Tab-separated table of C-alpha atoms in Angstrom:
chain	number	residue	atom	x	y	z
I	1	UNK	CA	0.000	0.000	0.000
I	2	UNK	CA	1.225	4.172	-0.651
I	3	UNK	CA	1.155	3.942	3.189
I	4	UNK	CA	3.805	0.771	4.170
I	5	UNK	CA	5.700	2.283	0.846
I	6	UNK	CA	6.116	5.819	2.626
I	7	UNK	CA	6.772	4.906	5.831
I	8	UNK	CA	10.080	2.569	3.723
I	9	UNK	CA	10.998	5.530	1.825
I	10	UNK	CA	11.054	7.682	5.504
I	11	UNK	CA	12.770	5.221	7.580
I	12	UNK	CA	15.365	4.763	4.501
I	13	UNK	CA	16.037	8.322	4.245
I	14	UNK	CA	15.516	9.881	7.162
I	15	UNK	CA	15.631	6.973	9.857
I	16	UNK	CA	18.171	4.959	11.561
I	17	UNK	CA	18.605	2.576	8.365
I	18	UNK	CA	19.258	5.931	6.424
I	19	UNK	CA	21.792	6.951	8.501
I	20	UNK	CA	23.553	3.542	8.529
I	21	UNK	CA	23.826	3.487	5.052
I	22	UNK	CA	25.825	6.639	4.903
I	23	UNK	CA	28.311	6.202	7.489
I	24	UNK	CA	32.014	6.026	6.129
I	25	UNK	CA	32.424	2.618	7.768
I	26	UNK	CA	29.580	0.915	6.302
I	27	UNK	CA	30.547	-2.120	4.457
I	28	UNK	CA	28.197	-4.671	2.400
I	29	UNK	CA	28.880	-7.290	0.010
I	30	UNK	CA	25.740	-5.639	-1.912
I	31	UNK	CA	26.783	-2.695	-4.467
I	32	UNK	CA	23.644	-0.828	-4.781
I	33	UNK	CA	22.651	-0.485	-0.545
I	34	UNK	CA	24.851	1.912	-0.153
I	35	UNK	CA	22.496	4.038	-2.819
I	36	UNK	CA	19.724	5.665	-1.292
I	37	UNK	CA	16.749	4.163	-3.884
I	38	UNK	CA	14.467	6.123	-2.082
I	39	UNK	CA	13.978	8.816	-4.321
I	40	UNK	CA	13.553	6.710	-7.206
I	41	UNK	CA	10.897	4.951	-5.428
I	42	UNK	CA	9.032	7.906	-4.149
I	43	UNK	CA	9.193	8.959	-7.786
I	44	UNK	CA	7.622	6.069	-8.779
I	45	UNK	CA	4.433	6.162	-6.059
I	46	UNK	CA	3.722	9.415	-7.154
I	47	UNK	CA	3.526	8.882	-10.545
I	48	UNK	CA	1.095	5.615	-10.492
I	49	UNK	CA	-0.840	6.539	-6.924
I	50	UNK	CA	-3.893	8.180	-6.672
I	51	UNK	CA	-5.009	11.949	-6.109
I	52	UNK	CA	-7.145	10.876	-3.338
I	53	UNK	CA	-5.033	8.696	-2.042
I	54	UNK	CA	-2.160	11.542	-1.880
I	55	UNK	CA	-2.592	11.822	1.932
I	56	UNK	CA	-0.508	8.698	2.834
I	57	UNK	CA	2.705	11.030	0.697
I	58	UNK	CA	2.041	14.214	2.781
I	59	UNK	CA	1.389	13.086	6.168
I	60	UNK	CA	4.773	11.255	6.747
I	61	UNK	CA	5.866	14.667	5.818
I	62	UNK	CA	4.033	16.087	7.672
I	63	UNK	CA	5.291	14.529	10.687
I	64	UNK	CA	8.826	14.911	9.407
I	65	UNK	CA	8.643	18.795	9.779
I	66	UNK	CA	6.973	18.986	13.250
I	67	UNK	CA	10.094	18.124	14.280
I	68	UNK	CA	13.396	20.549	14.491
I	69	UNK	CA	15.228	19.100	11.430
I	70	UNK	CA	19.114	19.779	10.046
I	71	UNK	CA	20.461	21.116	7.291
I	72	UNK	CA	21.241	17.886	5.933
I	73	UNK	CA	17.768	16.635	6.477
I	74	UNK	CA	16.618	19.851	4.302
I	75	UNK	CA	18.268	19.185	1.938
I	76	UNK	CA	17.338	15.470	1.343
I	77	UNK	CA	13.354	16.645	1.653
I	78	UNK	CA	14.232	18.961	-1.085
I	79	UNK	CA	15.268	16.191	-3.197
I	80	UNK	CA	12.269	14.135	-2.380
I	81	UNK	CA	9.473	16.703	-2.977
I	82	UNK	CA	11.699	17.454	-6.203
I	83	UNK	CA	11.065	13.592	-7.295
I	84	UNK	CA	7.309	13.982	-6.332
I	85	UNK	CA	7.203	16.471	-8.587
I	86	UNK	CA	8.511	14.527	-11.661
I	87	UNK	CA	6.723	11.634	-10.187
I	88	UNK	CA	3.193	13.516	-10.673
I	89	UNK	CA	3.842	14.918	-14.113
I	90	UNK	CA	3.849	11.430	-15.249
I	91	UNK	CA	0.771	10.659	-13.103
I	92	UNK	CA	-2.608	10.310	-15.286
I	93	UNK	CA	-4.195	11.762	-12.669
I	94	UNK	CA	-2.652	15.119	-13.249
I	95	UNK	CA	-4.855	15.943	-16.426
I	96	UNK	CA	-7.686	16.098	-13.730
I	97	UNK	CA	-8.677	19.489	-11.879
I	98	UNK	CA	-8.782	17.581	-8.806
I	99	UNK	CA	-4.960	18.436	-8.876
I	100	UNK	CA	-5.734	21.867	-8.722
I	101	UNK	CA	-7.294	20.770	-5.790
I	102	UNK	CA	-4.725	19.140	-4.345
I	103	UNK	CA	-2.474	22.233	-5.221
I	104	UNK	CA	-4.976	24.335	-3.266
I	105	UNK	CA	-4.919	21.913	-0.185
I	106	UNK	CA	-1.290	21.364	0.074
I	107	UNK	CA	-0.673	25.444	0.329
I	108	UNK	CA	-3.630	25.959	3.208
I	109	UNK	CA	-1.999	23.029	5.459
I	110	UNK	CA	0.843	25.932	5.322
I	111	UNK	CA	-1.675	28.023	7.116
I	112	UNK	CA	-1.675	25.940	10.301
I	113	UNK	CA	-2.250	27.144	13.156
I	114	UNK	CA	0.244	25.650	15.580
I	115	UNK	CA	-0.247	28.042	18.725
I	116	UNK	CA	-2.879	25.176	19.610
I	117	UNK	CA	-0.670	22.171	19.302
I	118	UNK	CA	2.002	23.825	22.113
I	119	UNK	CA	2.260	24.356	25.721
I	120	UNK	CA	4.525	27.327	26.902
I	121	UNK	CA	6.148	26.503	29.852
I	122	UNK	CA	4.817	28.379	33.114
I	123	UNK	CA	6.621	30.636	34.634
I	124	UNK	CA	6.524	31.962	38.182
I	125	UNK	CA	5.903	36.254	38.888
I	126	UNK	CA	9.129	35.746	41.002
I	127	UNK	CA	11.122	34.182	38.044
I	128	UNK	CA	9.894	36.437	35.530
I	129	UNK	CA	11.745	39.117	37.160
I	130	UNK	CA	14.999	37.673	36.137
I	131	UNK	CA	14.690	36.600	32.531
I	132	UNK	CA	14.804	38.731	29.674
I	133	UNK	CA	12.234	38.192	27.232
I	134	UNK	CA	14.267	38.597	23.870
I	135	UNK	CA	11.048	37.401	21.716
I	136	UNK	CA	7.175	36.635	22.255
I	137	UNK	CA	5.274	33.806	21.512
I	138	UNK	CA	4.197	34.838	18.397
I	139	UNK	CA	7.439	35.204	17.119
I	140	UNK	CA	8.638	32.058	18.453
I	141	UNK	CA	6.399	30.120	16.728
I	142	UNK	CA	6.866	31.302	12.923
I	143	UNK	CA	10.186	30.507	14.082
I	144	UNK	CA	9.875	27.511	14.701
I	145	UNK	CA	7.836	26.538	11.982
I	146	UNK	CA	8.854	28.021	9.032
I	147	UNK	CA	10.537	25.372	7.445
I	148	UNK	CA	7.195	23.765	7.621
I	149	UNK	CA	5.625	26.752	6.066
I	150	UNK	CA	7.405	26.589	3.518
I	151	UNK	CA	7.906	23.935	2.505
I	152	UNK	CA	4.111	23.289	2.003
I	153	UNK	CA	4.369	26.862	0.384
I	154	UNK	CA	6.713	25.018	-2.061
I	155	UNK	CA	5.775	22.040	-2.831
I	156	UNK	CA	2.013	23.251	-3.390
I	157	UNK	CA	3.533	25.802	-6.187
I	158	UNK	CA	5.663	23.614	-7.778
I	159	UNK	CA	2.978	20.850	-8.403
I	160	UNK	CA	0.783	23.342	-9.754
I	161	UNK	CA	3.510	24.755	-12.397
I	162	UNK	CA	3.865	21.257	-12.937
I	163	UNK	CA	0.217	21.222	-13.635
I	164	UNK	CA	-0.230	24.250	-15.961
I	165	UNK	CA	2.859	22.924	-17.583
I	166	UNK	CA	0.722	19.585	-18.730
I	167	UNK	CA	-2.547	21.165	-19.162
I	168	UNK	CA	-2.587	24.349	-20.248
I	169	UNK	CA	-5.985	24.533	-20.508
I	170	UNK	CA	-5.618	24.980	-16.373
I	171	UNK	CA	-4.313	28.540	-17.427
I	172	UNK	CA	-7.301	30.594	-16.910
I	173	UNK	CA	-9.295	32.536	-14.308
I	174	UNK	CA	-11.902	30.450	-13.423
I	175	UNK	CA	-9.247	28.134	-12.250
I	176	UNK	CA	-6.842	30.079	-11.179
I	177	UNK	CA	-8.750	32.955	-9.306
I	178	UNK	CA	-8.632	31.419	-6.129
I	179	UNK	CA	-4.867	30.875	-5.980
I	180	UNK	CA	-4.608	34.802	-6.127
I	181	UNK	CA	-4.290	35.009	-2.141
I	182	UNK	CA	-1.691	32.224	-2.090
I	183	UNK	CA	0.249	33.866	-4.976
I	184	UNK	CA	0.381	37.080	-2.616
I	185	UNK	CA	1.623	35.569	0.127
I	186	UNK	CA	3.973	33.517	-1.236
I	187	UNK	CA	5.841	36.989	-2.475
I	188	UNK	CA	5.923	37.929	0.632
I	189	UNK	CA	7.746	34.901	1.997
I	190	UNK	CA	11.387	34.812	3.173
I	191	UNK	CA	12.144	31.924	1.650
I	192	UNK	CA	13.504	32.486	-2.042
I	193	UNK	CA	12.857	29.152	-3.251
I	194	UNK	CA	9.069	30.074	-2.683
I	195	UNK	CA	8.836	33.370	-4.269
I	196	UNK	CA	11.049	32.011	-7.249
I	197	UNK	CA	8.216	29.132	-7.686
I	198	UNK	CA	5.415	32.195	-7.688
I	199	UNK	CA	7.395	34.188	-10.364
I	200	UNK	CA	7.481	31.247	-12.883
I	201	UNK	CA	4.040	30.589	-12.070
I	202	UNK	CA	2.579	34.322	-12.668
I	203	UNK	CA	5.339	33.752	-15.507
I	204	UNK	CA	2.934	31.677	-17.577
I	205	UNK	CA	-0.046	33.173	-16.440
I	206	UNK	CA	0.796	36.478	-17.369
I	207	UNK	CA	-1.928	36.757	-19.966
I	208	UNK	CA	-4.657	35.606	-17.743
I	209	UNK	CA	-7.030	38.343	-16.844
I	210	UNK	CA	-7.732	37.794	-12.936
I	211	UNK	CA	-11.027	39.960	-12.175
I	212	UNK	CA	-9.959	40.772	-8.401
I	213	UNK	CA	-8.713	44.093	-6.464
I	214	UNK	CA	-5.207	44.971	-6.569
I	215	UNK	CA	-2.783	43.484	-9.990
I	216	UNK	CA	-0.791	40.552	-8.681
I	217	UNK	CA	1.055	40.768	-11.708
I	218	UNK	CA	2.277	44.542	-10.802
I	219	UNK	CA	2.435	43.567	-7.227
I	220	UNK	CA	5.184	41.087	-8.432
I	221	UNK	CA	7.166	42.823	-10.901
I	222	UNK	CA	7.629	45.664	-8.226
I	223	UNK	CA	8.892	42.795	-5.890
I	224	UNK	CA	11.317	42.035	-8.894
I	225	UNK	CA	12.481	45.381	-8.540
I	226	UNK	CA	13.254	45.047	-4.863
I	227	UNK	CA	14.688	41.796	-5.139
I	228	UNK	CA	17.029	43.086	-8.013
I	229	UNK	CA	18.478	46.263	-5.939
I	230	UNK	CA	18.543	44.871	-2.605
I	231	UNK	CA	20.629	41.572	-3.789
I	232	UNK	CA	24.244	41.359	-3.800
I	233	UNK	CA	24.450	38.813	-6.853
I	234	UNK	CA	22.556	38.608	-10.264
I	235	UNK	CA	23.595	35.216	-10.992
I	236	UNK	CA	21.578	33.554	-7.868
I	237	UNK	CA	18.146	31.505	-9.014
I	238	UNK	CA	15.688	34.129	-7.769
I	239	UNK	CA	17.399	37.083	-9.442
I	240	UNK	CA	17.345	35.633	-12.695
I	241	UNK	CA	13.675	34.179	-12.127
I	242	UNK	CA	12.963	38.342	-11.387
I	243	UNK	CA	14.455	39.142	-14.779
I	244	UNK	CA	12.953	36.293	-16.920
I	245	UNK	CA	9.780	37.848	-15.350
I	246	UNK	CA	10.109	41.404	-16.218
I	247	UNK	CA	10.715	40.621	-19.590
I	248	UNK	CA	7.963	38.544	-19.861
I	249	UNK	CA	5.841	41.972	-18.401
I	250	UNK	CA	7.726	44.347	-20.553
């Protein structure tokens, strides 16, 4: 089942067989262990499972970013959700507006609210009185969770370029309109890997002809603008994203 496959492609990557496999003084008799297959195989789920079914791929995930994760960990998610991706484009499903769907699901779950899901510790009047508060709670907690953030921010945008990329008869209002609000805020995000996803996005729908307050397609070119003066390099990913983007405007 998607589920008993996840939970093999976790443990492998992320768990304690993962971590076996990578340590210098590993030795088997087997040549292709020491090759993390994960990714292949997460590949393949995604491109033969089910949209409904999708929930037994994110909730792993899920589960994976509640936690305080590494660098190193990062950057092996980043290769995974990058296979999903591939994985999905060859998915039959994907011709389907319930991807759009999915798309639009995948970017509220980075909306959680996670103020419910933690207990501050107490503190006593007399203890207060000691400790310097260097941040409050709110803070704390987009903090905390912004990797999670996004990383659903992400991985919902990239699946739906992936989308509009196979059907481009996606690339319209009516089913596009309500990703206007997500499109916003993911300009607004620190991470650049988000608002670079955005850009390409508003990229190919630059023709479109959204019927809602505001242009999000002069909201992001003057982000372009920002991006462009404030950053030291013009070679970096997003930079370049911001200029393929204004001359798609211009």
């Amino acid at each position: 089942s998607a589920s008993l496959i996840m939970d093999i492609i976790m443990e492998n990557t992320f768990g304690g067989t993962g971590q076996e496999k990578e340590a210098d003084g590993y030795r088997t008799s087997m040549k292709e262990v020491k090759h993390n297959k994960s990714y292949d195989l997460g590949e393949l789920l995604t491109r033969v499972i089910s949209l409904s079914c999708f929930n037994f791929v994110v909730e792993p995930i899920k589960l994976l970013l509640e936690e305080r994760i590494t660098l190193k960990i990062q950057n092996k998610l980043d290769e995974l959700l990058r296979r999903f991706s591939l994985g999905i484009y060859k998915n039959e499903d994907s011709t389907k507006q319930d991807m759009l769907v999915l798309c639009f699901e995948l970017f509220k779950e980075s909306e959680k609210d996670f103020t419910s899901h933690r207990r501050e510790p107490t503190m006593k009047d007399s203890e207060k009185h000691f400790l310097v508060q260097l941040s409050s709670k709110s803070q704390r907690v987009v903090n905390e969770n912004s990797v999670y953030v996004d990383t659903f921010q992400r991985l919902s945008l990239e699946l739906l370029r992936t989308t509009l990329n196979k059907n481009p008869n996606f690339i319209n209002a009516e089913c596009l309109s309500g990703f206007i609000p997500f499109f916003e805020v993911a300009l607004e995000s620190e991470n650049e890997a988000v608002i670079t996803s955005a850009l390409k996005i508003l990229e190919k729908t630059i023709h479109v002809d959204f019927d809602s307050e505001g242009d999000i397609f002069k909201s992001a070119a003057r982000k372009c603008l920002n991006i462009i003066k404030n950053f030291p390099s013009t070679e970096s990913e997003i930079v370049q994203s911001c200029f393929k983007y204004l001359s798609v405007v211009i």
